[in-house]
mmCIF file of C-alpha atoms in Angstrom:
data_model
loop_
_atom_site.group_PDB
_atom_site.id
_atom_site.type_symbol
_atom_site.label_atom_id
_atom_site.label_comp_id
_atom_site.label_asym_id
_atom_site.label_seq_id
_atom_site.Cartn_x
_atom_site.Cartn_y
_atom_site.Cartn_z
ATOM 1 C CA MET A 272 9.981 -10.664 -11.861
ATOM 2 C CA SER A 273 9.261 -13.073 -9.046
ATOM 3 C CA TRP A 274 7.847 -12.063 -5.665
ATOM 4 C CA ASP A 275 10.996 -13.633 -4.238
ATOM 5 C CA ASP A 276 13.523 -11.787 -6.412
ATOM 6 C CA LYS A 277 16.137 -10.130 -4.235
ATOM 7 C CA VAL A 278 16.850 -6.416 -4.519
ATOM 8 C CA ALA A 279 20.468 -7.085 -5.495
ATOM 9 C CA LYS A 280 19.347 -9.000 -8.592
ATOM 10 C CA TRP A 281 18.065 -5.782 -10.163
ATOM 11 C CA LEU A 282 19.992 -3.211 -8.121
ATOM 12 C CA PRO A 283 23.488 -4.606 -7.475
ATOM 13 C CA GLU A 284 24.507 -1.347 -5.808
ATOM 14 C CA PHE A 285 22.567 -2.620 -2.781
ATOM 15 C CA SER A 286 25.553 -4.676 -1.686
ATOM 16 C CA ASP A 287 24.721 -4.681 2.016
ATOM 17 C CA GLN A 288 21.982 -6.500 3.929
ATOM 18 C CA LYS A 289 19.265 -4.478 2.178
ATOM 19 C CA GLY A 290 20.160 -6.159 -1.091
ATOM 20 C CA GLN A 291 19.011 -9.512 0.308
ATOM 21 C CA ALA A 292 15.433 -8.313 0.838
ATOM 22 C CA THR A 293 12.888 -9.736 -1.608
ATOM 23 C CA LEU A 294 10.234 -7.960 -3.631
ATOM 24 C CA ARG A 295 7.645 -9.641 -1.391
ATOM 25 C CA GLN A 296 9.311 -8.176 1.704
ATOM 26 C CA LEU A 297 9.608 -4.713 0.143
ATOM 27 C CA LEU A 298 5.847 -4.630 -0.422
ATOM 28 C CA SER A 299 4.936 -6.063 2.995
ATOM 29 C CA HIS A 300 7.098 -3.775 5.163
ATOM 30 C CA THR A 301 9.294 -6.656 6.306
ATOM 31 C CA SER A 302 12.400 -5.786 4.266
ATOM 32 C CA GLY A 303 14.444 -4.206 7.047
ATOM 33 C CA PHE A 304 14.674 -0.915 5.134
ATOM 34 C CA PRO A 305 14.314 2.331 7.123
ATOM 35 C CA GLU A 306 10.755 3.639 7.101
ATOM 36 C CA TYR A 307 11.489 7.129 5.781
ATOM 37 C CA GLN A 308 14.421 9.461 5.193
ATOM 38 C CA PRO A 309 16.066 10.530 8.482
ATOM 39 C CA ALA A 310 15.038 13.763 10.160
ATOM 40 C CA GLY A 311 16.815 16.767 8.716
ATOM 41 C CA VAL A 312 17.338 15.088 5.343
ATOM 42 C CA HIS A 313 15.384 15.979 2.193
ATOM 43 C CA ARG A 314 12.173 13.955 2.302
ATOM 44 C CA ASP A 315 11.508 11.390 -0.375
ATOM 45 C CA ASP A 316 9.611 13.415 -2.966
ATOM 46 C CA TYR A 317 12.006 13.134 -5.891
ATOM 47 C CA GLN A 318 10.555 13.189 -9.374
ATOM 48 C CA THR A 319 11.942 9.811 -10.450
ATOM 49 C CA LEU A 320 12.375 6.469 -8.740
ATOM 50 C CA ARG A 321 15.953 6.378 -9.974
ATOM 51 C CA GLU A 322 16.765 9.521 -7.999
ATOM 52 C CA SER A 323 14.751 8.312 -5.029
ATOM 53 C CA VAL A 324 16.648 5.017 -4.874
ATOM 54 C CA PHE A 325 19.968 6.882 -5.196
ATOM 55 C CA HIS A 326 19.160 8.510 -1.837
ATOM 56 C CA ILE A 327 18.107 5.219 -0.241
ATOM 57 C CA VAL A 328 20.966 2.897 -1.153
ATOM 58 C CA ASN A 329 23.427 4.199 1.476
ATOM 59 C CA LEU A 330 20.943 4.366 4.356
ATOM 60 C CA PRO A 331 21.639 1.766 7.068
ATOM 61 C CA SER A 332 19.236 -1.168 7.287
ATOM 62 C CA VAL A 333 17.043 -1.375 10.376
ATOM 63 C CA SER A 334 16.829 -5.144 10.661
ATOM 64 C CA LYS A 335 17.514 -8.373 8.824
ATOM 65 C CA PRO A 336 15.006 -8.933 5.978
ATOM 66 C CA GLY A 337 11.942 -10.897 7.061
ATOM 67 C CA THR A 338 12.444 -10.443 10.801
ATOM 68 C CA HIS A 339 10.500 -7.263 11.634
ATOM 69 C CA PHE A 340 7.367 -5.502 10.366
ATOM 70 C CA SER A 341 8.061 -1.783 10.062
ATOM 71 C CA TYR A 342 5.555 0.375 8.167
ATOM 72 C CA GLY A 343 7.105 2.957 5.834
ATOM 73 C CA GLY A 344 7.445 4.070 2.238
ATOM 74 C CA LEU A 345 11.091 3.789 1.203
ATOM 75 C CA ALA A 346 11.067 0.063 0.484
ATOM 76 C CA MET A 347 8.200 0.490 -1.975
ATOM 77 C CA GLN A 348 10.266 3.001 -3.918
ATOM 78 C CA VAL A 349 12.884 0.307 -4.406
ATOM 79 C CA ALA A 350 10.207 -2.184 -5.502
ATOM 80 C CA GLY A 351 9.022 0.251 -8.138
ATOM 81 C CA ARG A 352 12.536 0.802 -9.400
ATOM 82 C CA MET A 353 12.978 -2.966 -9.752
ATOM 83 C CA ALA A 354 9.865 -3.015 -11.950
ATOM 84 C CA GLU A 355 11.303 -0.217 -14.080
ATOM 85 C CA LEU A 356 14.569 -2.075 -14.617
ATOM 86 C CA SER A 357 12.848 -5.369 -15.423
ATOM 87 C CA THR A 358 10.632 -3.777 -18.087
ATOM 88 C CA GLY A 359 12.798 -0.928 -19.354
ATOM 89 C CA LYS A 360 9.884 1.462 -18.743
ATOM 90 C CA SER A 361 9.135 4.193 -16.221
ATOM 91 C CA TRP A 362 6.780 3.369 -13.352
ATOM 92 C CA GLU A 363 4.205 5.815 -14.690
ATOM 93 C CA THR A 364 4.275 4.072 -18.088
ATOM 94 C CA ILE A 365 3.933 0.635 -16.485
ATOM 95 C CA PHE A 366 1.001 1.817 -14.387
ATOM 96 C CA GLN A 367 -0.780 3.471 -17.282
ATOM 97 C CA GLU A 368 -0.394 0.453 -19.584
ATOM 98 C CA LYS A 369 -1.146 -2.301 -17.085
ATOM 99 C CA MET A 370 -3.649 -0.667 -14.769
ATOM 100 C CA ALA A 371 -4.893 2.838 -15.468
ATOM 101 C CA LYS A 372 -5.972 2.508 -19.092
ATOM 102 C CA PRO A 373 -7.638 -0.935 -18.757
ATOM 103 C CA LEU A 374 -9.529 0.341 -15.701
ATOM 104 C CA GLY A 375 -10.528 3.690 -17.197
ATOM 105 C CA MET A 376 -8.531 5.563 -14.546
ATOM 106 C CA THR A 377 -8.126 8.668 -16.665
ATOM 107 C CA HIS A 378 -7.306 11.040 -13.780
ATOM 108 C CA THR A 379 -4.777 8.882 -11.924
ATOM 109 C CA HIS A 380 -1.023 9.504 -12.084
ATOM 110 C CA PHE A 381 2.094 8.906 -10.017
ATOM 111 C CA SER A 382 4.059 11.663 -11.700
ATOM 112 C CA PRO A 383 4.853 14.460 -11.614
ATOM 113 C CA VAL A 384 5.242 14.161 -7.855
ATOM 114 C CA ASP A 385 3.270 16.680 -5.823
ATOM 115 C CA SER A 386 5.552 17.885 -3.020
ATOM 116 C CA THR A 387 2.857 19.953 -1.279
ATOM 117 C CA ALA A 388 2.740 19.204 2.444
ATOM 118 C CA GLY A 389 0.280 16.418 3.201
ATOM 119 C CA HIS A 390 0.307 14.959 -0.303
ATOM 120 C CA ASN A 391 1.746 11.534 -1.020
ATOM 121 C CA PRO A 392 5.017 11.144 -2.938
ATOM 122 C CA MET A 393 5.649 8.392 -5.482
ATOM 123 C CA LEU A 394 4.956 4.708 -4.752
ATOM 124 C CA GLY A 395 5.604 4.996 -1.043
ATOM 125 C CA GLY A 396 2.434 6.974 -0.480
ATOM 126 C CA GLY A 397 0.228 6.596 -3.518
ATOM 127 C CA ALA A 398 -1.026 8.377 -6.591
ATOM 128 C CA ARG A 399 -3.181 11.379 -7.352
ATOM 129 C CA ALA A 400 -6.598 10.048 -8.323
ATOM 130 C CA SER A 401 -10.295 10.825 -8.603
ATOM 131 C CA LEU A 402 -13.026 9.120 -6.622
ATOM 132 C CA LYS A 403 -14.365 7.339 -9.709
ATOM 133 C CA ASP A 404 -10.914 6.124 -10.738
ATOM 134 C CA TYR A 405 -10.197 4.560 -7.375
ATOM 135 C CA VAL A 406 -13.603 2.913 -7.216
ATOM 136 C CA ASN A 407 -12.834 1.273 -10.576
ATOM 137 C CA PHE A 408 -9.627 -0.058 -9.067
ATOM 138 C CA LEU A 409 -11.432 -1.369 -5.983
ATOM 139 C CA SER A 410 -14.064 -2.997 -8.179
ATOM 140 C CA MET A 411 -11.330 -4.958 -9.943
ATOM 141 C CA ILE A 412 -9.824 -6.119 -6.648
ATOM 142 C CA TYR A 413 -13.269 -6.995 -5.257
ATOM 143 C CA HIS A 414 -14.079 -9.079 -8.345
ATOM 144 C CA LYS A 415 -10.833 -11.061 -8.058
ATOM 145 C CA GLY A 416 -8.968 -9.269 -10.816
ATOM 146 C CA VAL A 417 -11.810 -8.738 -13.304
ATOM 147 C CA PHE A 418 -13.187 -5.344 -14.400
ATOM 148 C CA LYS A 419 -16.212 -5.115 -16.695
ATOM 149 C CA GLY A 420 -15.646 -8.644 -17.927
ATOM 150 C CA LYS A 421 -11.942 -8.170 -18.661
ATOM 151 C CA ARG A 422 -9.224 -9.799 -16.577
ATOM 152 C CA ILE A 423 -6.677 -7.281 -15.296
ATOM 153 C CA LEU A 424 -4.926 -9.348 -12.620
ATOM 154 C CA SER A 425 -4.939 -13.101 -12.106
ATOM 155 C CA GLU A 426 -6.801 -14.635 -9.173
ATOM 156 C CA LYS A 427 -3.430 -15.896 -7.967
ATOM 157 C CA ALA A 428 -2.084 -12.334 -7.887
ATOM 158 C CA ILE A 429 -5.121 -11.112 -5.935
ATOM 159 C CA ALA A 430 -4.672 -13.974 -3.470
ATOM 160 C CA GLU A 431 -1.034 -12.952 -2.936
ATOM 161 C CA LEU A 432 -2.027 -9.334 -2.288
ATOM 162 C CA GLN A 433 -4.479 -10.383 0.400
ATOM 163 C CA ALA A 434 -2.527 -13.240 2.001
ATOM 164 C CA ASP A 435 -0.551 -12.934 5.215
ATOM 165 C CA GLN A 436 2.832 -11.656 4.020
ATOM 166 C CA VAL A 437 4.134 -10.692 7.449
ATOM 167 C CA ARG A 438 4.699 -14.384 8.137
ATOM 168 C CA LYS A 439 7.241 -14.905 10.929
ATOM 169 C CA ALA A 440 8.311 -11.263 11.214
ATOM 170 C CA GLU A 441 7.970 -9.609 14.608
ATOM 171 C CA VAL A 442 5.032 -7.218 14.923
ATOM 172 C CA LYS A 443 5.414 -4.667 17.684
ATOM 173 C CA SER A 444 2.498 -3.698 19.891
ATOM 174 C CA GLY A 445 0.539 -0.649 18.761
ATOM 175 C CA GLU A 446 0.533 -1.253 15.002
ATOM 176 C CA TYR A 447 -2.396 -0.017 12.903
ATOM 177 C CA VAL A 448 -4.659 -3.085 13.040
ATOM 178 C CA GLU A 449 -4.309 -3.402 16.801
ATOM 179 C CA LYS A 450 -5.227 0.248 17.317
ATOM 180 C CA SER A 451 -8.026 0.410 14.748
ATOM 181 C CA ARG A 452 -9.638 -3.013 15.392
ATOM 182 C CA LYS A 453 -8.573 -3.706 18.993
ATOM 183 C CA THR A 454 -7.160 -7.081 18.013
ATOM 184 C CA GLN A 455 -3.650 -8.383 18.500
ATOM 185 C CA ARG A 456 -2.582 -10.438 15.501
ATOM 186 C CA LYS A 457 0.605 -10.879 13.514
ATOM 187 C CA ASP A 458 -1.076 -11.493 10.152
ATOM 188 C CA ILE A 459 -1.924 -7.822 9.662
ATOM 189 C CA TYR A 460 -0.535 -7.088 6.203
ATOM 190 C CA GLY A 461 -0.525 -8.465 2.683
ATOM 191 C CA LEU A 462 1.197 -6.766 -0.258
ATOM 192 C CA GLY A 463 0.339 -3.076 -0.161
ATOM 193 C CA GLU A 464 -2.799 -3.510 1.941
ATOM 194 C CA TRP A 465 -3.834 -3.963 5.558
ATOM 195 C CA ARG A 466 -5.686 -7.108 6.633
ATOM 196 C CA GLU A 467 -7.927 -5.333 9.131
ATOM 197 C CA GLU A 468 -10.151 -8.337 9.819
ATOM 198 C CA THR A 469 -9.760 -12.054 9.168
ATOM 199 C CA ASP A 470 -12.125 -15.030 9.429
ATOM 200 C CA ALA A 471 -11.607 -18.224 11.419
ATOM 201 C CA GLY A 472 -9.497 -19.630 8.591
ATOM 202 C CA GLY A 473 -7.157 -16.639 8.533
ATOM 203 C CA ASN A 474 -8.573 -15.243 5.289
ATOM 204 C CA ALA A 475 -8.783 -11.449 5.010
ATOM 205 C CA ILE A 476 -12.407 -10.253 5.078
ATOM 206 C CA LEU A 477 -11.758 -6.522 5.539
ATOM 207 C CA ILE A 478 -8.838 -5.001 3.648
ATOM 208 C CA SER A 479 -7.820 -1.373 3.349
ATOM 209 C CA SER A 480 -5.059 1.090 2.550
ATOM 210 C CA PRO A 481 -5.659 4.260 4.582
ATOM 211 C CA GLY A 482 -3.711 7.461 4.030
ATOM 212 C CA TRP A 483 -2.458 9.826 6.701
ATOM 213 C CA ALA A 484 -4.022 12.801 4.892
ATOM 214 C CA GLY A 485 -7.591 11.474 4.865
ATOM 215 C CA ALA A 486 -8.075 8.915 2.070
ATOM 216 C CA TYR A 487 -9.585 5.576 3.080
ATOM 217 C CA PRO A 488 -10.314 2.786 0.559
ATOM 218 C CA TRP A 489 -11.699 -0.530 1.798
ATOM 219 C CA ILE A 490 -13.224 -3.825 0.710
ATOM 220 C CA ASP A 491 -15.576 -5.593 3.114
ATOM 221 C CA LYS A 492 -16.127 -9.209 2.106
ATOM 222 C CA LYS A 493 -18.426 -9.783 5.067
ATOM 223 C CA ALA A 494 -20.917 -7.135 3.963
ATOM 224 C CA ASN A 495 -20.087 -7.561 0.246
ATOM 225 C CA VAL A 496 -19.351 -3.871 -0.267
ATOM 226 C CA PHE A 497 -16.368 -1.728 -1.129
ATOM 227 C CA GLY A 498 -15.867 2.002 -0.905
ATOM 228 C CA PHE A 499 -13.484 4.913 -0.987
ATOM 229 C CA PHE A 500 -13.728 7.949 1.259
ATOM 230 C CA MET A 501 -11.675 10.885 0.037
ATOM 231 C CA THR A 502 -11.084 14.049 1.997
ATOM 232 C CA ARG A 503 -8.249 16.501 2.546
ATOM 233 C CA VAL A 504 -6.900 16.758 6.058
ATOM 234 C CA ASN A 505 -4.345 19.351 7.098
ATOM 235 C CA VAL A 506 -2.077 16.870 8.845
ATOM 236 C CA GLU A 507 -0.088 19.441 10.813
ATOM 237 C CA LYS A 508 -3.172 21.150 12.262
ATOM 238 C CA ALA A 509 -4.929 17.819 12.818
ATOM 239 C CA ASN A 510 -1.993 16.429 14.782
ATOM 240 C CA LYS A 511 -1.922 19.489 17.004
ATOM 241 C CA ALA A 512 -5.634 19.016 17.688
ATOM 242 C CA GLY A 513 -5.094 15.332 18.501
ATOM 243 C CA PHE A 514 -6.985 14.077 15.424
ATOM 244 C CA SER A 515 -5.698 11.339 13.126
ATOM 245 C CA SER A 516 -7.692 10.366 10.040
ATOM 246 C CA PHE A 517 -5.508 7.259 9.890
ATOM 247 C CA TYR A 518 -7.261 5.946 13.003
ATOM 248 C CA ALA A 519 -10.606 7.731 12.586
ATOM 249 C CA SER A 520 -11.385 6.419 9.094
ATOM 250 C CA PRO A 521 -11.780 2.726 10.076
ATOM 251 C CA VAL A 522 -15.167 3.531 11.608
ATOM 252 C CA LEU A 523 -16.557 3.910 8.057
ATOM 253 C CA PRO A 524 -16.786 0.220 7.069
ATOM 254 C CA VAL A 525 -18.308 -0.627 10.441
ATOM 255 C CA MET A 526 -21.011 2.001 9.965
ATOM 256 C CA LEU A 527 -21.723 0.884 6.415
ATOM 257 C CA ARG A 528 -21.790 -2.772 7.442
ATOM 258 C CA GLU A 529 -24.469 -1.954 9.998
ATOM 259 C CA ILE A 530 -26.479 -0.012 7.411
ATOM 260 C CA VAL A 531 -26.322 -2.993 5.044
ATOM 261 C CA ARG A 532 -27.349 -5.359 7.843
ATOM 262 C CA LYS A 533 -30.385 -3.274 8.705
ATOM 263 C CA SER A 534 -31.384 -2.879 5.060
ATOM 264 C CA GLU A 535 -31.456 -6.646 4.620
ATOM 265 C CA LYS A 536 -33.942 -7.175 7.429
#
């Protein structure tokens, strides 16, 4: 597959505007797909991507592909299904062969889907993992695609993940990076990861992928550290109390950066 393959190439049933979105746009929240299933409809926690996509295809598009940044999980489900069709394998099989086994991620799986409230379903939210597993993954990203001397992803692929993929799409005020870092930029997202901070040249120096239920992985190129904070937040009770781990977690890399700075003196 190419980053610029259109949805309709692999899923011709997407005959409307959604079918013109590219794989790149699906993974950067600029595809024009709705963020989540509408209120009152079964949420997207189906056990297969095939079934998930079946319940996405007839949803109306929100905007023309590439014109608006809108953070949500449904588009990533479609991206995963495209990968399944291009390889003839399930997403779980692809992940295990290409990522989990080479990285020693023995406790990480996307299926079966855990539908417990607060847990993440399928691609759109993430996988079940252990702390050690995720740190192995972050180590590979930090070392530009290499883990324990073995290349897992190409440097070009890593560069694509971390590059500005929002491009010319409109970014509304109040998005995650603006709220967490108090900066107003358009270049806030790559492919599957937030570009929380950038340098003068526009290169991402702090990247992350926080979860609403308390997980927060990050890579800090300025301090040369990476980490993963895993907790379990009861989202419903937290929201009632006015607490959001999604916006509280970003304090962690700042604290650690300061600790590293002081230790180097």
